[in-house]
Every structure is written in structure tokens, then in C-alpha cells.
Amino acid sequence: MGIESTETRMFLQLDAEKQQRVLEAAIDEFSDRGYEKASMNVIVQKAGISKGALFKYFGSKSGLFAFVYRIALNHVKDYLRTVRDKSQDENFFRRLEKIMAAGVDFVHRYPGLARIYYHIIFTGDSPYKDEILKELHRESLKFIQSLIEDGIQQGDIRPSLDPKTTAFVLECVLDRFLQAHHLQFLDHSLRLHGASAEESNQWIQEIVELFKRGLENDSKKSREVDK
Amino acid sequence: MGIESTETRMFLQLDAEKQQRVLEAAIDEFSDRGYEKASMNVIVQKAGISKGALFKYFGSKSGLFAFVYRIALNHVKDYLRTVRDKSQDENFFRRLEKIMAAGVDFVHRYPGLARIYYHIIFTGDSPYKDEILKELHRESLKFIQSLIEDGIQQGDIRPSLDPKTTAFVLECVLDRFLQAHHLQFLDHSLRLHGASAEESNQWIQEIVELFKRGLENDSKKSREVDK
DNA sequence: TTATAGAATGACCACCTGGTCACCAATAGA
DNA sequence: TCTATTGGTGACCAGGTGGTCATTCTATAA
């Protein structure tokens, strides 16, 4: 498949400090400028290696990007899976809160990877564009829809809801919410950029409350679980 | 101000067919590739003029972009103002529907301008970045907040709502909804790309219904106006 | 110590960009 | 006819890109 990462044995055999240095330089440049505008010359400079060496490690710019993208995607999958599994027994709205909070944590813990991930989501800026985007959106959709299905099954949200509409609305709010944490120009109403965890959590509460009213299953009061 | 368009008298004195041709070439290239990646060489080729002439008409790439951006912004302002004024007497949710429908109309009628406008909104890709983004977001926020304030004043939505949260949620759903009409990679759940006006309207109904439940003022039944 | 294999280097390449300006063509006015 | 002005051209420029590869360096084994 086109988006296979192409790090060579040579790269994998470097000492850990050098691998780390190269990886950080790449994340830095790709997160700052996206795929197309990122410059291998800049990455080389930041990493303190020769350009020829970098091309030996990854074959091409797209190969290097694929390597970084995979790391970002795996981190996203990890945090989503972790929070989903840990919140299995909670109600839909509580789960939604936790997913948003985990997203904020991800953005704060791995700012570079988060920027790369969301830049791809919003702009499609990547090599092998179709495959990467298909993969990203398949993952995202699968996750949100399973959450909604669980919520309907557990009686937290109305069975009459159209799952597609609900997934659409949830997804765009979640994406924008997280993106506003690191893209200041999108952050004109909630001041999420630079917000403390507590402030972000305030906003999470408010947003989820809004969704609660809109989605809640009246005929079966939403299960409350100890907070 | 930095974002003043810089079309020269020379451009304005061209015959209308040539002006149109140059403008279309620019819209085509900027909408396809955004500001930074758009190539003056490509625009020149598409317009069938010399590069020197193009630089005489607009001074620079940023000058040309400012010209095009202004046209896009004016179109957006126009449709928003028109739909807001025409729906002055309707309830909040009906207004929301009409605004979304007008947005879909804008996207269909001026696909190039819509792409340019939303690309700036989502990526900030433009010259004089701070000024343009400030202007865009000021307009957007002003519009949505005035809509919400009207809705609260008329008793359609709850006064207890936090206007910021509500504006945030509305804005990201509206933006994503419109963007999905022309960015296929964002269009994985609703199939808006290539949707008929009727299909889009179906989705609008569903989305607004969701918001209605979430926002509606219980103590004063939302005013129904003949549909 | 020498030879070899592997790793690394950086000058070079073709291609692309936004922008410049000497030159040319057309037109109007004297 | 000559001159001045306006409009237009495209070769050229400096700077940047991703990528290549002849050469050099380094580590290891014999």
C-alpha cells in the first residue's frame, strides 16, 4: 500500500539519540508547514545530518512523511481505544466528555503530532492522498458511530436519531474543538489556545451539556454514573 | 490596510472579456491550490497573457490574491446579509435552515470563490495573514452571535445558553457542512459532494432539528411560522 | 597495518518560483 | 512624418526545491 513507511534498516540501526533527533526535526517541520511546504533542507539542518543521509534513511520526502504520519495515527488510535475501553461502563455523555478530555490531553502531550494529524484531516495535505484520507476517515467514522450505537443500545440517546447526522455533527465539533487548541486563528470564541486543563474541561462540560439536551433519550432517563 | 486590493487602472481599463478571463484564471488557480502554492506562471498561462502584464495589473501575487479574496468576501457578506434580512421575521431555527440553504446555494453558484473563502478560514493560507483572518472571523462571529442574540430575544432559544459555546458549535457545524460540499475528503458521512439541492435540504432539516432540541426555549414554545 | 564494507557527505542537477525590465508595438497628437 | 505615451512581452534573475551520486570517512575484520 502507498502509505507504508519506508524507514530503512540503516535508520533503525542508528543510535537512539540520533533517531530521536531526526524524528523530532521531521515532526517539527511537518507540523509547522504541512507536507507539501515542508523542506527536506530544513529538516536536515535541524537534525544536523547530511541530506544524502536523510534520503538513505527514508528514500524520499513522502517516505519520511509516511513514517511520521504512522506514528501520529498510532498515537491517536491508542488514546481513542484507551478512553473507549476505560469508559465502557459509563453513559454516552460521560463518555463524550472523556473522549474530548483525552483529545485535549493528546494535543498537549504531543503537540507536533496533533498538528500533523489535524492538518491532514482538514486539508488533505499528504502524499498518496486518497489512501491516507480514506484510512483516517474510516477510523474516525468507525469510532464515532460505534459510540453512538452503544449510546442508543444503552438507552442514553434516542433511537430515533439519524446516526449519520449525529456522527457528522459530533465529528465536526470534536475536530474543531481540538484544532482550536493549537491553531490560534480558529480560536476566536472559546480561547482554547493556551487554556489550562481546567478551562478546557469547563468548555467540554458546556458543549456536552448542549449535546445532552439534543440527543438524550427522554423515555429512559440517562443513566447517571458517579463522577 | 494590508489587504487592500491593488488592481491598477490598467486592469480596470481592459475590455470586459479580458478582465473576466484574467479573473477566472486567478480564481481557478487560487481555489485549486490556495494562496502559497498557486503559481503566477499557471495563472498567466490560463489567462493567455504575459507575466509582465499580470504584474502590471496587480503589482504582486499578494495584490492579485487580495483582489480575488475581496470578491469572495463580498459575495459571502451579500448572501449572509440577504438571508438574514429576509428571514428577520422568522424563528431562530427556520433562520438557521435558510442560512444553511443559502450557503449551499453560494457553494454551488460560486464554487471557486467558496473554495478560496473556506480554504482561508480553515488554513489561514493568505498574505497579510493576521489582518485577513481577523477580518474573516470578526464577520463570522458577528453574524452568528447576532443570530443567537435575536433568537434569545425572540424567545426561541433559551436565555440560559452560553452564547460562546452555542456560537462555537453552530459555527463549526455550518463551516464543515458547507465545506463538505466541495471537499470530497470531508464528505464521508453525509454524501454532500454532488448532492442535489433537495438532498442537501434534507440534511439541513435533520441538523437543524438536532439543534432545535438542544437549544429550544421550553418556557416559551418556539414561534411557528408558515413554511 | 591493510582491505573492505558500510555510513555519511555536500556539490551538483533539473526544475520551479515571484518578480524585473529592456525592448517592442500601437496609438494619438503635434 | 516624428515624437511621446501607453500597453504588452518574455528572457532573465536570484532563490528555493527534492533528489543523486562520486567521494570521503569510519569501523571492523583479517
Short mmCIF file of C-alpha atoms (C1' of nucleotides) in Angstrom, two decimals:
data_model
loop_
_atom_site.label_atom_id
_atom_site.label_comp_id
_atom_site.label_asym_id
_atom_site.label_seq_id
_atom_site.Cartn_x
_atom_site.Cartn_y
_atom_site.Cartn_z
CA MET A 1 0.00 0.00 0.00
CA GLY A 2 1.12 3.54 -0.86
CA ILE A 3 1.30 4.82 2.66
CA GLU A 4 3.71 2.30 4.00
CA SER A 5 6.50 3.92 5.84
CA THR A 6 9.86 3.36 4.31
CA GLU A 7 12.39 3.78 7.04
CA THR A 8 15.40 1.68 6.18
CA ARG A 9 17.37 -0.74 8.22
CA MET A 10 20.04 1.95 8.26
CA PHE A 11 17.76 4.31 10.14
CA LEU A 12 16.65 1.65 12.58
CA GLN A 13 20.23 0.82 13.38
CA LEU A 14 21.18 4.37 14.32
CA ASP A 15 21.77 5.04 17.97
CA ALA A 16 18.61 6.10 19.74
CA GLU A 17 19.69 9.70 20.28
CA LYS A 18 20.22 10.23 16.58
CA GLN A 19 16.93 8.57 15.63
CA GLN A 20 15.18 10.81 18.10
CA ARG A 21 16.88 13.88 16.74
CA VAL A 22 15.89 13.08 13.16
CA LEU A 23 12.33 12.24 14.15
CA GLU A 24 11.92 15.45 16.13
CA ALA A 25 13.26 17.56 13.29
CA ALA A 26 10.80 15.94 10.91
CA ILE A 27 7.84 16.35 13.26
CA ASP A 28 8.80 19.94 13.84
CA GLU A 29 8.94 20.83 10.16
CA PHE A 30 5.90 18.83 9.05
CA SER A 31 3.80 20.18 11.90
CA ASP A 32 4.85 23.73 11.15
CA ARG A 33 4.36 23.68 7.40
CA GLY A 34 2.38 20.58 6.42
CA TYR A 35 3.61 18.05 3.93
CA GLU A 36 3.96 19.94 0.68
CA LYS A 37 5.61 23.03 2.07
CA ALA A 38 7.91 21.28 4.48
CA SER A 39 11.50 21.40 3.31
CA MET A 40 13.90 18.50 3.49
CA ASN A 41 16.71 21.07 3.61
CA VAL A 42 15.25 22.45 6.83
CA ILE A 43 14.79 19.01 8.36
CA VAL A 44 18.39 18.17 7.51
CA GLN A 45 19.58 21.34 9.16
CA LYS A 46 17.51 20.80 12.28
CA ALA A 47 18.63 17.20 12.60
CA GLY A 48 22.28 18.01 11.98
CA ILE A 49 22.76 15.37 9.30
CA SER A 50 23.53 15.44 5.60
CA LYS A 51 20.76 15.48 3.05
CA GLY A 52 22.11 12.34 1.41
CA ALA A 53 21.87 10.51 4.72
CA LEU A 54 18.25 11.51 5.23
CA PHE A 55 17.36 10.18 1.78
CA LYS A 56 19.16 6.98 2.59
CA TYR A 57 17.08 6.56 5.73
CA PHE A 58 13.69 7.16 4.18
CA GLY A 59 14.05 7.08 0.42
CA SER A 60 12.04 10.21 -0.24
CA LYS A 61 10.13 13.04 1.34
CA SER A 62 6.93 11.06 1.10
CA GLY A 63 8.62 8.10 2.78
CA LEU A 64 9.65 10.26 5.70
CA PHE A 65 6.18 11.73 5.96
CA ALA A 66 4.61 8.29 5.93
CA PHE A 67 6.84 7.33 8.84
CA VAL A 68 5.77 10.36 10.86
CA TYR A 69 2.13 10.04 9.90
CA ARG A 70 2.07 6.46 11.11
CA ILE A 71 3.40 7.50 14.47
CA ALA A 72 0.72 10.19 14.74
CA LEU A 73 -2.03 7.83 13.70
CA ASN A 74 -0.93 5.18 16.17
CA HIS A 75 -0.98 7.72 18.98
CA VAL A 76 -4.48 8.81 18.05
CA LYS A 77 -5.72 5.25 17.82
CA ASP A 78 -4.12 4.49 21.15
CA TYR A 79 -5.74 7.27 23.05
CA LEU A 80 -9.12 6.68 21.46
CA ARG A 81 -9.01 2.97 22.19
CA THR A 82 -7.84 3.55 25.74
CA VAL A 83 -10.54 6.06 26.60
CA ARG A 84 -13.22 3.99 24.87
CA ASP A 85 -12.34 0.85 26.75
CA LYS A 86 -11.99 2.62 30.06
CA SER A 87 -15.36 4.32 29.73
CA GLN A 88 -17.20 1.24 28.55
CA ASP A 89 -19.49 1.27 31.57
CA GLU A 90 -20.37 4.93 31.54
CA ASN A 91 -23.18 6.72 29.85
CA PHE A 92 -22.89 8.22 26.43
CA PHE A 93 -22.44 11.82 27.57
CA ARG A 94 -19.88 10.97 30.16
CA ARG A 95 -18.02 9.07 27.51
CA LEU A 96 -18.16 12.03 25.19
CA GLU A 97 -16.63 14.21 27.89
CA LYS A 98 -13.84 11.77 28.45
CA ILE A 99 -13.10 11.47 24.77
CA MET A 100 -12.85 15.23 24.45
CA ALA A 101 -10.66 15.47 27.52
CA ALA A 102 -8.41 12.71 26.18
CA GLY A 103 -8.17 14.62 22.93
CA VAL A 104 -7.05 17.74 24.77
CA ASP A 105 -4.50 15.64 26.62
CA PHE A 106 -3.21 14.27 23.32
CA VAL A 107 -2.87 17.77 21.89
CA HIS A 108 -0.94 18.91 24.95
CA ARG A 109 1.25 15.87 25.21
CA TYR A 110 2.15 15.56 21.55
CA PRO A 111 1.58 18.99 20.02
CA GLY A 112 3.61 18.27 16.89
CA LEU A 113 1.86 15.01 16.10
CA ALA A 114 -1.53 16.54 16.81
CA ARG A 115 -0.85 19.36 14.41
CA ILE A 116 0.23 16.94 11.69
CA TYR A 117 -2.78 14.73 12.21
CA TYR A 118 -5.31 17.52 12.14
CA HIS A 119 -3.66 19.32 9.30
CA ILE A 120 -4.13 16.19 7.20
CA ILE A 121 -7.72 15.83 8.36
CA PHE A 122 -8.60 19.36 7.40
CA THR A 123 -6.59 19.92 4.30
CA GLY A 124 -5.72 16.52 2.90
CA ASP A 125 -2.12 17.72 2.62
CA SER A 126 -0.19 14.49 2.29
CA PRO A 127 1.37 12.14 -0.26
CA TYR A 128 -0.76 9.26 -1.50
CA LYS A 129 -3.65 11.50 -0.66
CA ASP A 130 -6.56 9.19 -1.30
CA GLU A 131 -5.28 6.29 0.74
CA ILE A 132 -4.27 8.34 3.76
CA LEU A 133 -7.54 10.21 3.86
CA LYS A 134 -9.58 7.09 3.42
CA GLU A 135 -7.76 5.47 6.29
CA LEU A 136 -8.11 8.48 8.57
CA HIS A 137 -11.78 8.96 7.95
CA ARG A 138 -12.58 5.28 8.15
CA GLU A 139 -11.03 5.22 11.62
CA SER A 140 -12.77 8.37 12.73
CA LEU A 141 -16.18 7.37 11.44
CA LYS A 142 -15.93 3.89 12.86
CA PHE A 143 -15.10 5.24 16.26
CA ILE A 144 -17.88 7.81 16.45
CA GLN A 145 -20.50 5.52 15.04
CA SER A 146 -19.71 2.74 17.49
CA LEU A 147 -20.01 5.28 20.26
CA ILE A 148 -23.43 6.34 19.02
CA GLU A 149 -24.59 2.78 18.58
CA ASP A 150 -23.52 1.97 22.13
CA GLY A 151 -25.38 5.03 23.36
CA ILE A 152 -28.56 4.03 21.59
CA GLN A 153 -28.27 0.47 22.77
CA GLN A 154 -27.76 1.52 26.36
CA GLY A 155 -30.72 3.84 26.13
CA ASP A 156 -28.77 7.03 26.68
CA ILE A 157 -29.70 8.63 23.39
CA ARG A 158 -32.78 8.44 21.31
CA PRO A 159 -33.14 5.50 18.91
CA SER A 160 -34.95 7.84 16.53
CA LEU A 161 -31.77 9.80 15.90
CA ASP A 162 -30.27 9.56 12.48
CA PRO A 163 -26.84 8.09 13.12
CA LYS A 164 -25.28 9.82 10.16
CA THR A 165 -26.40 13.28 11.14
CA THR A 166 -25.42 12.72 14.70
CA ALA A 167 -22.00 11.39 13.73
CA PHE A 168 -21.49 14.33 11.38
CA VAL A 169 -22.29 16.93 14.00
CA LEU A 170 -20.26 15.24 16.69
CA GLU A 171 -17.27 14.79 14.48
CA CYS A 172 -17.04 18.35 13.29
CA VAL A 173 -17.42 19.76 16.78
CA LEU A 174 -14.83 17.40 18.19
CA ASP A 175 -12.37 18.11 15.41
CA ARG A 176 -12.78 21.86 15.64
CA PHE A 177 -12.57 21.81 19.39
CA LEU A 178 -9.24 20.03 19.34
CA GLN A 179 -7.89 22.02 16.48
CA ALA A 180 -8.61 25.28 18.23
CA HIS A 181 -6.16 24.21 20.90
CA HIS A 182 -3.28 24.66 18.57
CA LEU A 183 -4.46 26.86 15.74
CA GLN A 184 -4.88 30.28 17.19
CA PHE A 185 -6.76 31.70 14.23
CA LEU A 186 -9.61 29.26 14.84
CA ASP A 187 -9.71 30.12 18.48
CA HIS A 188 -11.70 33.27 18.46
CA SER A 189 -14.59 32.34 20.64
CA LEU A 190 -13.54 29.87 23.31
CA ARG A 191 -9.94 30.92 23.91
CA LEU A 192 -8.77 27.35 23.94
CA HIS A 193 -5.29 28.14 22.78
CA GLY A 194 -3.18 28.15 25.90
CA ALA A 195 -6.14 27.25 28.10
CA SER A 196 -5.48 25.27 31.23
CA ALA A 197 -6.83 21.75 31.55
CA GLU A 198 -9.45 23.08 33.89
CA GLU A 199 -10.59 25.74 31.46
CA SER A 200 -10.78 23.22 28.62
CA ASN A 201 -12.81 20.97 30.85
CA GLN A 202 -15.25 23.78 31.52
CA TRP A 203 -15.82 24.08 27.81
CA ILE A 204 -16.15 20.36 27.45
CA GLN A 205 -18.87 20.35 30.07
CA GLU A 206 -20.80 23.06 28.30
CA ILE A 207 -20.54 21.50 24.88
CA VAL A 208 -21.56 18.09 26.15
CA GLU A 209 -24.47 19.63 28.03
CA LEU A 210 -25.69 21.10 24.79
CA PHE A 211 -25.47 17.74 23.10
CA LYS A 212 -27.13 16.08 26.01
CA ARG A 213 -30.22 18.13 25.59
CA GLY A 214 -30.28 17.46 21.90
CA LEU A 215 -29.63 13.75 21.94
CA GLU A 216 -30.95 12.44 25.18
CA ASN A 217 -33.46 9.66 25.28
CA ASP A 218 -36.48 11.01 27.17
CA SER A 219 -38.26 7.74 27.57
CA LYS A 220 -35.34 6.36 29.50
CA LYS A 221 -33.56 8.79 31.74
CA SER A 222 -29.89 8.83 31.03
CA ARG A 223 -28.03 6.64 33.42
CA GLU A 224 -26.03 8.61 35.91
CA VAL A 225 -22.75 7.22 36.97
CA ASP A 226 -20.70 8.57 39.82
CA LYS A 227 -18.38 11.31 38.68
CA MET B 1 -4.62 48.44 5.30
CA GLY B 2 -2.55 45.44 4.16
CA ILE B 3 -5.36 43.62 2.46
CA GLU B 4 -6.34 46.35 0.10
CA SER B 5 -6.64 45.07 -3.38
CA THR B 6 -4.22 46.60 -5.80
CA GLU B 7 -5.73 46.27 -9.22
CA THR B 8 -4.42 49.09 -11.34
CA ARG B 9 -6.19 51.46 -13.62
CA MET B 10 -4.65 49.45 -16.40
CA PHE B 11 -6.56 46.36 -15.37
CA LEU B 12 -9.81 48.25 -14.94
CA GLN B 13 -9.48 49.68 -18.41
CA LEU B 14 -9.16 46.32 -20.10
CA ASP B 15 -12.11 45.19 -22.13
CA ALA B 16 -14.56 43.19 -20.08
CA GLU B 17 -13.81 39.86 -21.74
CA LYS B 18 -10.13 40.10 -20.88
CA GLN B 19 -10.82 41.16 -17.28
CA GLN B 20 -13.11 38.21 -16.94
CA ARG B 21 -10.55 35.86 -18.37
CA VAL B 22 -7.83 37.03 -16.00
CA LEU B 23 -10.15 36.89 -13.03
CA GLU B 24 -11.32 33.37 -13.84
CA ALA B 25 -7.78 32.13 -14.27
CA ALA B 26 -6.85 33.56 -10.88
CA ILE B 27 -9.91 32.13 -9.14
CA ASP B 28 -9.26 28.78 -10.73
CA GLU B 29 -5.66 28.58 -9.57
CA PHE B 30 -6.18 30.03 -6.09
CA SER B 31 -9.17 27.80 -5.45
CA ASP B 32 -7.28 24.74 -6.61
CA ARG B 33 -4.05 25.32 -4.71
CA GLY B 34 -4.58 28.04 -2.12
CA TYR B 35 -2.50 31.18 -1.93
CA GLU B 36 1.02 29.97 -1.26
CA LYS B 37 1.06 27.13 -3.73
CA ALA B 38 -0.75 28.90 -6.51
CA SER B 39 1.58 29.79 -9.36
CA MET B 40 1.54 33.07 -11.20
CA ASN B 41 3.02 31.20 -14.15
CA VAL B 42 -0.05 28.98 -14.27
CA ILE B 43 -2.43 31.92 -13.98
CA VAL B 44 -0.62 33.67 -16.79
CA GLN B 45 -0.93 30.59 -18.97
CA LYS B 46 -4.60 30.11 -18.22
CA ALA B 47 -5.38 33.76 -18.86
CA GLY B 48 -3.34 33.87 -22.06
CA ILE B 49 -1.38 36.99 -21.13
CA SER B 50 2.25 37.71 -20.36
CA LYS B 51 3.62 37.54 -16.86
CA GLY B 52 4.82 41.12 -17.04
CA ALA B 53 1.29 42.24 -17.87
CA LEU B 54 -0.20 40.40 -14.91
CA PHE B 55 2.31 42.08 -12.58
CA LYS B 56 1.42 45.42 -14.12
CA TYR B 57 -2.26 44.83 -13.38
CA PHE B 58 -1.88 43.78 -9.76
CA GLY B 59 1.64 44.60 -8.62
CA SER B 60 2.29 41.26 -6.95
CA LYS B 61 0.88 37.85 -6.20
CA SER B 62 -0.47 39.11 -2.90
CA GLY B 63 -2.13 42.02 -4.70
CA LEU B 64 -3.90 39.66 -7.05
CA PHE B 65 -4.98 37.46 -4.19
CA ALA B 66 -6.33 40.43 -2.27
CA PHE B 67 -8.42 41.33 -5.30
CA VAL B 68 -9.89 37.84 -5.51
CA TYR B 69 -10.34 37.50 -1.76
CA ARG B 70 -12.32 40.73 -1.69
CA ILE B 71 -14.68 39.46 -4.32
CA ALA B 72 -15.19 36.23 -2.38
CA LEU B 73 -15.74 38.08 0.90
CA ASN B 74 -18.24 40.43 -0.69
CA HIS B 75 -20.20 37.53 -2.08
CA VAL B 76 -20.30 35.87 1.32
CA LYS B 77 -21.34 39.07 3.05
CA ASP B 78 -24.02 39.61 0.43
CA TYR B 79 -25.64 36.25 0.80
CA LEU B 80 -25.48 36.37 4.56
CA ARG B 81 -26.96 39.84 4.72
CA THR B 82 -29.66 38.94 2.24
CA VAL B 83 -30.77 35.80 4.00
CA ARG B 84 -30.58 37.49 7.41
CA ASP B 85 -32.73 40.40 6.34
CA LYS B 86 -35.23 38.24 4.50
CA SER B 87 -35.67 35.94 7.46
CA GLN B 88 -35.93 38.69 10.04
CA ASP B 89 -39.46 37.70 10.98
CA GLU B 90 -38.92 34.01 11.25
CA ASN B 91 -37.95 31.94 14.23
CA PHE B 92 -34.37 31.09 15.02
CA PHE B 93 -34.45 27.56 13.66
CA ARG B 94 -36.11 28.50 10.45
CA ARG B 95 -33.48 31.15 10.02
CA LEU B 96 -30.76 28.63 10.62
CA GLU B 97 -32.20 26.45 7.89
CA LYS B 98 -32.30 29.32 5.47
CA ILE B 99 -28.76 30.35 6.24
CA MET B 100 -27.54 26.85 5.60
CA ALA B 101 -29.52 26.60 2.39
CA ALA B 102 -28.14 29.96 1.25
CA GLY B 103 -24.66 28.69 2.00
CA VAL B 104 -25.23 25.64 -0.17
CA ASP B 105 -26.50 27.91 -2.89
CA PHE B 106 -23.38 30.05 -2.62
CA VAL B 107 -21.16 26.99 -2.89
CA HIS B 108 -23.00 25.81 -5.97
CA ARG B 109 -23.18 29.17 -7.64
CA TYR B 110 -19.61 30.26 -6.99
CA PRO B 111 -17.60 27.09 -6.39
CA GLY B 112 -14.22 28.73 -6.93
CA LEU B 113 -14.88 31.63 -4.59
CA ALA B 114 -16.33 29.29 -1.98
CA ARG B 115 -13.25 27.13 -2.08
CA ILE B 116 -10.98 30.16 -1.68
CA TYR B 117 -13.02 31.54 1.19
CA TYR B 118 -13.16 28.31 3.12
CA HIS B 119 -9.57 27.43 2.45
CA ILE B 120 -8.58 30.69 4.12
CA ILE B 121 -10.94 30.05 7.01
CA PHE B 122 -9.53 26.62 7.70
CA THR B 123 -5.89 27.07 6.96
CA GLY B 124 -5.12 30.76 7.19
CA ASP B 125 -3.36 30.43 3.84
CA SER B 126 -3.17 34.03 2.64
CA PRO B 127 -0.89 37.07 2.53
CA TYR B 128 -1.20 39.57 5.36
CA LYS B 129 -2.36 36.63 7.39
CA ASP B 130 -3.31 38.31 10.61
CA GLU B 131 -5.43 41.03 9.07
CA ILE B 132 -7.35 38.76 6.74
CA LEU B 133 -8.08 36.22 9.41
CA LYS B 134 -9.14 38.86 11.88
CA GLU B 135 -11.50 40.31 9.35
CA LEU B 136 -12.98 36.96 8.37
CA HIS B 137 -13.53 35.79 11.86
CA ARG B 138 -14.88 39.11 13.04
CA GLU B 139 -17.52 38.91 10.31
CA SER B 140 -18.36 35.31 11.02
CA LEU B 141 -18.60 35.73 14.76
CA LYS B 142 -20.61 38.90 14.49
CA PHE B 143 -23.10 37.23 12.25
CA ILE B 144 -23.61 34.12 14.33
CA GLN B 145 -23.77 35.98 17.59
CA SER B 146 -26.34 38.43 16.34
CA LEU B 147 -28.39 35.48 15.17
CA ILE B 148 -28.19 33.91 18.61
CA GLU B 149 -29.00 37.17 20.38
CA ASP B 150 -32.04 37.63 18.16
CA GLY B 151 -33.08 34.07 18.94
CA ILE B 152 -32.80 34.64 22.67
CA GLN B 153 -34.60 37.96 22.45
CA GLN B 154 -37.46 36.49 20.48
CA GLY B 155 -37.74 33.66 22.94
CA ASP B 156 -36.87 30.93 20.51
CA ILE B 157 -33.84 29.70 22.35
CA ARG B 158 -33.01 29.50 25.99
CA PRO B 159 -31.60 32.61 27.65
CA SER B 160 -29.55 30.34 29.89
CA LEU B 161 -27.44 29.22 26.93
CA ASP B 162 -23.86 30.27 26.91
CA PRO B 163 -23.59 32.36 23.74
CA LYS B 164 -19.96 31.46 23.20
CA THR B 165 -20.49 27.74 23.34
CA THR B 166 -23.52 27.98 21.16
CA ALA B 167 -21.75 30.14 18.62
CA PHE B 168 -18.79 27.79 18.61
CA VAL B 169 -20.87 24.72 17.96
CA LEU B 170 -23.01 26.37 15.33
CA GLU B 171 -20.05 27.81 13.52
CA CYS B 172 -18.10 24.60 13.23
CA VAL B 173 -21.11 22.63 12.06
CA LEU B 174 -22.03 25.26 9.50
CA ASP B 175 -18.49 25.54 8.23
CA ARG B 176 -17.99 21.81 7.95
CA PHE B 177 -21.35 21.34 6.32
CA LEU B 178 -20.55 23.82 3.58
CA GLN B 179 -17.02 22.65 3.16
CA ALA B 180 -18.14 19.08 2.65
CA HIS B 181 -19.96 20.25 -0.45
CA HIS B 182 -16.74 20.87 -2.23
CA LEU B 183 -14.08 18.93 -0.40
CA GLN B 184 -14.77 15.33 -1.08
CA PHE B 185 -12.40 14.04 1.57
CA LEU B 186 -14.53 15.62 4.29
CA ASP B 187 -17.66 14.19 2.84
CA HIS B 188 -17.65 10.69 4.17
CA SER B 189 -20.84 10.60 6.11
CA LEU B 190 -23.47 12.79 4.50
CA ARG B 191 -22.51 12.49 0.83
CA LEU B 192 -22.95 16.18 0.29
CA HIS B 193 -20.49 16.37 -2.55
CA GLY B 194 -22.61 16.34 -5.67
CA ALA B 195 -25.83 16.20 -3.68
CA SER B 196 -28.92 17.75 -5.20
CA ALA B 197 -30.44 20.82 -3.58
CA GLU B 198 -33.20 18.60 -2.28
CA GLU B 199 -30.78 16.16 -0.69
CA SER B 200 -28.83 18.97 0.94
CA ASN B 201 -32.07 20.35 2.27
CA GLN B 202 -32.89 17.01 3.82
CA TRP B 203 -29.64 17.14 5.72
CA ILE B 204 -30.23 20.71 6.70
CA GLN B 205 -33.59 19.72 8.19
CA GLU B 206 -32.04 16.96 10.20
CA ILE B 207 -29.17 19.05 11.52
CA VAL B 208 -31.42 21.90 12.47
CA GLU B 209 -33.83 19.51 14.18
CA LEU B 210 -30.97 18.31 16.31
CA PHE B 211 -30.09 21.85 17.24
CA LYS B 212 -33.68 22.68 17.89
CA ARG B 213 -33.92 20.08 20.57
CA GLY B 214 -30.70 21.24 22.13
CA LEU B 215 -31.32 24.95 22.08
CA GLU B 216 -35.03 25.45 22.23
CA ASN B 217 -36.61 27.59 24.90
CA ASP B 218 -39.06 25.37 26.77
CA SER B 219 -40.74 28.09 28.72
CA LYS B 220 -41.81 29.75 25.51
CA LYS B 221 -42.72 27.47 22.67
CA SER B 222 -40.77 28.34 19.59
CA ARG B 223 -42.83 30.50 17.30
CA GLU B 224 -44.01 28.61 14.30
CA VAL B 225 -44.21 30.49 11.06
CA ASP B 226 -45.86 29.13 7.99
CA LYS B 227 -43.46 27.08 5.90
"C1'" DT C 1 48.66 -2.48 9.18
"C1'" DT C 2 45.63 -3.11 5.31
"C1'" DA C 3 41.48 -4.02 2.96
"C1'" DT C 4 36.71 -3.91 2.87
"C1'" DA C 5 32.09 -2.74 3.79
"C1'" DG C 6 29.05 0.43 5.34
"C1'" DA C 7 27.84 5.14 6.52
"C1'" DA C 8 27.91 9.87 5.60
"C1'" DT C 9 28.79 13.99 2.95
"C1'" DG C 10 27.75 18.05 0.18
"C1'" DA C 11 28.36 19.77 -4.54
"C1'" DC C 12 25.64 19.40 -8.19
"C1'" DC C 13 21.39 18.81 -11.02
"C1'" DA C 14 16.91 19.96 -13.28
"C1'" DC C 15 13.07 22.23 -12.27
"C1'" DC C 16 10.21 25.64 -10.21
"C1'" DT C 17 9.00 30.24 -8.15
"C1'" DG C 18 7.81 35.52 -7.97
"C1'" DG C 19 9.40 39.30 -9.82
"C1'" DT C 20 12.08 42.73 -13.15
"C1'" DC C 21 12.88 45.45 -17.06
"C1'" DA C 22 14.91 46.35 -21.80
"C1'" DC C 23 12.64 46.22 -25.69
"C1'" DC C 24 8.84 46.31 -28.99
"C1'" DA C 25 4.25 47.59 -30.86
"C1'" DA C 26 0.34 50.51 -31.27
"C1'" DT C 27 -1.82 54.81 -31.00
"C1'" DA C 28 -2.62 59.71 -30.57
"C1'" DG C 29 -1.19 64.27 -31.06
"C1'" DA C 30 1.68 67.90 -32.95
"C1'" DT D 1 6.35 62.23 -40.51
"C1'" DC D 2 8.03 62.36 -35.92
"C1'" DT D 3 7.53 62.06 -31.02
"C1'" DA D 4 5.54 60.77 -26.72
"C1'" DT D 5 2.79 57.74 -24.22
"C1'" DT D 6 0.67 53.51 -23.09
"C1'" DG D 7 0.29 48.61 -23.17
"C1'" DG D 8 2.41 44.31 -23.57
"C1'" DT D 9 6.21 40.82 -23.94
"C1'" DG D 10 9.30 37.13 -22.46
"C1'" DA D 11 14.20 36.38 -21.37
"C1'" DC D 12 16.45 36.74 -17.40
"C1'" DC D 13 17.36 36.83 -12.34
"C1'" DA D 14 18.12 35.10 -7.54
"C1'" DG D 15 16.45 31.94 -4.62
"C1'" DG D 16 14.37 27.70 -3.44
"C1'" DT D 17 13.07 22.61 -4.02
"C1'" DG D 18 13.68 17.24 -3.90
"C1'" DG D 19 16.79 14.22 -5.22
"C1'" DT D 20 21.55 12.00 -6.91
"C1'" DC D 21 25.99 10.15 -6.56
"C1'" DA D 22 31.25 10.47 -6.63
"C1'" DT D 23 33.94 10.90 -2.96
"C1'" DT D 24 35.39 10.64 1.71
"C1'" DC D 25 35.17 8.91 6.26
"C1'" DT D 26 34.72 5.32 9.78
"C1'" DA D 27 34.62 0.90 11.85
"C1'" DT D 28 35.79 -3.74 11.71
"C1'" DA D 29 37.95 -7.99 10.47
"C1'" DA D 30 41.88 -10.38 8.94
#
